[in-house]
Coordinates of C-alpha atoms in Angstrom, one line a residue:
M1 CA 24.2 88.5 9.5
G2 CA 26.5 85.7 10.6
V3 CA 24.0 84.5 13.3
V4 CA 21.1 84.7 10.8
D5 CA 23.0 82.8 8.2
D6 CA 23.9 80.1 10.7
M7 CA 20.2 79.8 11.8
E8 CA 19.1 79.6 8.1
S9 CA 21.8 77.0 7.4
R10 CA 20.6 74.9 10.4
D11 CA 17.0 75.2 9.3
R12 CA 18.0 74.0 5.8
H13 CA 19.9 71.0 7.3
E14 CA 16.9 70.2 9.5
D15 CA 14.6 70.3 6.5
I16 CA 16.9 68.1 4.6
L17 CA 17.1 65.7 7.5
V18 CA 13.3 65.7 7.9
D19 CA 12.9 65.0 4.2
E20 CA 15.4 62.2 4.3
C21 CA 13.8 60.7 7.3
E22 CA 10.4 60.8 5.6
R23 CA 11.9 59.3 2.5
L24 CA 13.5 56.5 4.5
R25 CA 10.3 55.9 6.4
N26 CA 8.3 55.7 3.2
E27 CA 10.9 53.3 1.8
I28 CA 10.8 51.1 4.8
C29 CA 7.0 51.1 4.8
D30 CA 7.0 50.1 1.1
K31 CA 9.5 47.3 1.8
D32 CA 7.5 46.2 4.8
S33 CA 4.4 46.1 2.7
R34 CA 6.2 44.1 0.0
I35 CA 7.5 41.7 2.6
H36 CA 3.9 41.1 3.9
E37 CA 2.7 40.6 0.3
L38 CA 5.5 38.1 -0.4
T39 CA 4.8 36.3 2.8
R40 CA 1.1 36.1 1.9
E41 CA 1.9 34.8 -1.6
L42 CA 4.3 32.2 -0.2
K43 CA 1.7 31.0 2.3
E44 CA -0.9 30.7 -0.5
A45 CA 1.6 28.9 -2.7
K46 CA 2.4 26.5 0.1
L47 CA -1.3 25.9 0.7
Q48 CA -1.9 25.2 -3.0
I49 CA 1.0 22.7 -3.0
E50 CA -0.3 21.0 0.1
R51 CA -3.8 20.8 -1.3
A52 CA -2.5 19.3 -4.5
Y53 CA -0.4 16.8 -2.5
L54 CA -3.4 15.9 -0.4
E55 CA -5.5 15.3 -3.5
N56 CA -2.8 13.0 -4.9
I57 CA -2.5 11.1 -1.6
E58 CA -6.2 10.7 -1.4
T59 CA -6.2 9.3 -4.9
L60 CA -3.5 6.8 -4.0
R61 CA -5.5 5.8 -0.9
Y62 CA -8.6 5.2 -3.0
A63 CA -6.5 3.3 -5.6
V64 CA -5.3 0.9 -2.8
E65 CA -8.9 0.1 -1.8
V66 CA -10.5 -0.3 -5.2
R67 CA -7.8 -2.8 -6.1
N68 CA -9.4 -5.3 -3.8
P69 CA -13.2 -5.4 -3.5
Y70 CA -12.9 -7.2 -0.2
T71 CA -11.2 -4.3 1.5
R72 CA -13.2 -1.5 0.0
G73 CA -14.3 0.8 2.8
H74 CA -11.7 -0.7 5.1
S75 CA -9.8 2.5 5.9
E76 CA -13.0 4.5 6.6
R77 CA -14.2 1.8 9.0
V78 CA -10.9 1.5 10.8
S79 CA -10.9 5.3 11.1
K80 CA -14.4 5.3 12.6
Y81 CA -13.6 2.3 15.0
A82 CA -10.4 4.0 16.2
V83 CA -12.3 7.3 16.9
L84 CA -15.0 5.3 18.7
I85 CA -12.4 3.6 20.9
G86 CA -10.6 6.9 21.5
G87 CA -13.8 8.6 22.5
K88 CA -14.6 5.9 25.1
M89 CA -11.0 6.4 26.5
G90 CA -11.5 10.1 26.9
L91 CA -9.0 11.3 24.3
T92 CA -8.8 15.0 23.4
E93 CA -10.4 16.4 20.2
S94 CA -6.9 16.8 18.7
E95 CA -6.0 13.2 19.4
L96 CA -9.4 12.0 17.9
K97 CA -8.7 14.0 14.8
T98 CA -5.3 12.4 14.5
L99 CA -6.9 9.0 14.9
R100 CA -9.5 9.8 12.3
I101 CA -6.9 10.9 9.7
G102 CA -4.4 8.2 10.7
G103 CA -7.1 5.5 10.2
L104 CA -7.9 6.8 6.7
F105 CA -4.3 6.6 5.6
H106 CA -2.9 3.8 7.7
D107 CA -2.6 1.4 4.7
I108 CA -1.5 3.9 2.0
G109 CA 1.9 2.1 1.8
K110 CA 0.1 -0.9 0.2
I111 CA 0.2 1.1 -3.1
G112 CA 3.7 -0.5 -3.4
T113 CA 2.4 -4.0 -2.9
P114 CA 1.7 -6.0 -6.1
D115 CA -1.8 -7.3 -6.8
S116 CA -0.4 -10.8 -6.9
I117 CA 0.1 -10.5 -3.2
L118 CA -2.8 -8.3 -2.2
L119 CA -5.3 -10.4 -4.0
K120 CA -3.8 -13.8 -3.4
E121 CA -6.4 -16.3 -2.2
G122 CA -4.0 -18.8 -0.6
K123 CA -1.4 -18.4 2.2
L124 CA 1.4 -16.0 1.5
T125 CA 4.9 -17.3 1.1
D126 CA 7.6 -16.0 3.5
E127 CA 8.9 -13.8 0.7
E128 CA 5.4 -12.4 0.0
Y129 CA 4.7 -11.8 3.7
A130 CA 8.0 -9.9 4.0
R131 CA 7.0 -7.8 1.0
I132 CA 3.6 -6.8 2.5
K133 CA 5.2 -6.1 5.9
R134 CA 7.0 -3.2 4.2
H135 CA 3.8 -1.2 3.7
P136 CA 4.0 0.8 7.0
L137 CA 7.5 2.1 6.1
I138 CA 6.4 2.8 2.5
G139 CA 3.4 4.7 3.8
T140 CA 5.5 6.7 6.2
E141 CA 7.9 7.6 3.4
I142 CA 5.0 8.7 1.1
L143 CA 3.4 10.9 3.8
S144 CA 6.5 12.3 5.3
N145 CA 6.9 14.6 2.3
A146 CA 4.2 16.9 3.6
R147 CA 4.3 18.3 7.1
V148 CA 0.5 18.3 7.3
F149 CA 0.8 14.5 7.9
D150 CA 3.4 14.7 10.7
D151 CA 1.0 13.9 13.5
I152 CA -0.3 10.7 11.8
L153 CA 3.1 9.2 10.9
P154 CA 3.3 7.2 14.1
V155 CA -0.1 5.6 13.4
V156 CA 0.9 4.7 9.8
K157 CA 4.3 3.4 10.8
Y158 CA 3.4 1.4 14.0
H159 CA -0.1 0.1 13.6
H160 CA 1.3 -3.4 13.0
E161 CA 3.4 -3.5 16.2
R162 CA 2.3 -6.0 18.8
F163 CA 2.1 -5.4 22.5
D164 CA 4.5 -8.2 23.2
G165 CA 7.1 -6.9 20.9
S166 CA 6.7 -9.4 18.1
G167 CA 5.2 -7.0 15.5
Y168 CA 6.7 -4.9 12.8
P169 CA 8.5 -2.9 11.5
E170 CA 10.6 -2.1 14.7
Q171 CA 9.4 -4.8 17.2
L172 CA 8.3 -2.1 19.7
K173 CA 6.8 -3.4 22.9
G174 CA 4.1 -2.2 25.3
D175 CA 4.1 1.6 25.9
E176 CA 7.0 2.0 23.4
I177 CA 4.2 1.8 20.8
P178 CA 2.5 5.1 20.4
L179 CA -1.0 5.1 22.0
L180 CA -2.8 6.1 18.8
A181 CA -1.1 3.3 16.9
R182 CA -2.1 0.8 19.6
I183 CA -5.7 1.9 19.2
T184 CA -5.6 1.7 15.5
A185 CA -4.1 -1.8 15.7
V186 CA -7.3 -3.0 17.6
A187 CA -9.6 -1.2 15.1
D188 CA -7.6 -2.6 12.1
S189 CA -7.7 -6.2 13.4
F190 CA -11.4 -6.0 14.2
D191 CA -12.2 -4.8 10.7
A192 CA -10.1 -7.6 9.2
M193 CA -11.9 -10.2 11.2
S194 CA -15.4 -8.8 10.6
S195 CA -14.9 -8.4 6.8
R196 CA -14.9 -11.0 4.1
R197 CA -11.5 -11.6 2.6
T198 CA -10.3 -13.4 -0.5
Y199 CA -9.1 -16.3 1.6
R200 CA -12.1 -16.6 4.1
D201 CA -15.5 -15.3 5.1
K202 CA -16.0 -12.9 7.9
L203 CA -15.9 -14.3 11.4
E204 CA -18.8 -14.6 13.7
M205 CA -18.9 -11.8 16.4
E206 CA -18.5 -14.3 19.2
V207 CA -15.3 -15.6 17.6
I208 CA -14.0 -12.1 17.1
V209 CA -14.6 -11.1 20.7
Q210 CA -12.8 -14.2 21.9
E211 CA -9.9 -13.5 19.5
I212 CA -9.5 -10.0 20.9
K213 CA -9.6 -11.4 24.5
N214 CA -7.0 -14.0 23.5
G215 CA -4.8 -11.2 22.1
K216 CA -4.8 -9.1 25.3
G217 CA -1.2 -8.6 26.3
T218 CA 0.2 -10.3 23.2
Q219 CA -1.2 -8.6 20.1
F220 CA -3.2 -5.9 21.8
D221 CA -2.8 -3.4 24.6
P222 CA -5.0 -5.0 27.3
E223 CA -6.7 -1.7 28.4
I224 CA -7.6 -0.8 24.8
A225 CA -8.8 -4.3 24.1
D226 CA -11.1 -4.2 27.2
V227 CA -12.5 -0.8 26.1
F228 CA -13.4 -2.2 22.6
I229 CA -14.7 -5.5 24.0
D230 CA -17.1 -3.5 26.2
V231 CA -18.2 -1.6 23.0
L232 CA -18.8 -4.8 21.2
E233 CA -20.7 -6.4 24.0
N234 CA -22.8 -3.4 25.2
C235 CA -22.8 -0.8 22.4
F236 CA -22.8 -2.8 19.2
E237 CA -25.4 -0.6 17.5
E238 CA -22.6 2.0 17.1
I239 CA -20.5 -0.6 15.3
G240 CA -23.4 -1.6 13.2
E241 CA -24.0 1.9 12.0
I242 CA -20.4 2.2 10.9
Q243 CA -20.5 -1.1 9.0
K244 CA -23.7 -0.1 7.2
S245 CA -22.3 3.3 6.2
Y246 CA -19.0 2.0 4.7
V247 CA -19.8 -1.3 2.9

């Protein structure tokens, strides 16, 4: 009887252990399922927050452009010109996407510039110019609150740097300036020269081409300037399509 009792006791203990293991397994599965559910909910919440932030930023970008009828469509054109240059240079799809989005938001920091400066018809005072030179840093600060903009921050921050180191905000020189910012600088300058502004009419294309040539090595990366000059001289229909689409 003692042997039988011992076997039955072991069987009962094994049954208890099996039941406990099954209970723990089910509990772990339930917790794992809940963790996956919470992770999904957190991702969805993050996406909703990012979408809302993107909508707000897009509203700010639009607000900047509609303040000045002379710069309406500027960001869209800069974006298209930059992608056109990048395509001619053989950039990757990822780099072209960053150029496209960076071009759209490069001037978002001007939301912090008063109309009295943005819309001024005459020459800016030194104080006013110093104020407008802050817009790359303001734009970077606005966009840095969402990781979705991380890739374009160098474009926003450095598109007013000059190849010779005399630009702003950090006086970077040559290859110290991120490539996509150097491309955007050429696109931005071209649109400024080829558009009417409060203080002048748009420049003739021959004048613009000469200005870009004159700026090689000082304002502009010489290689990028040459690529864009080639586009202006030999593929201007592509430029014309962009200008007609974003008036």
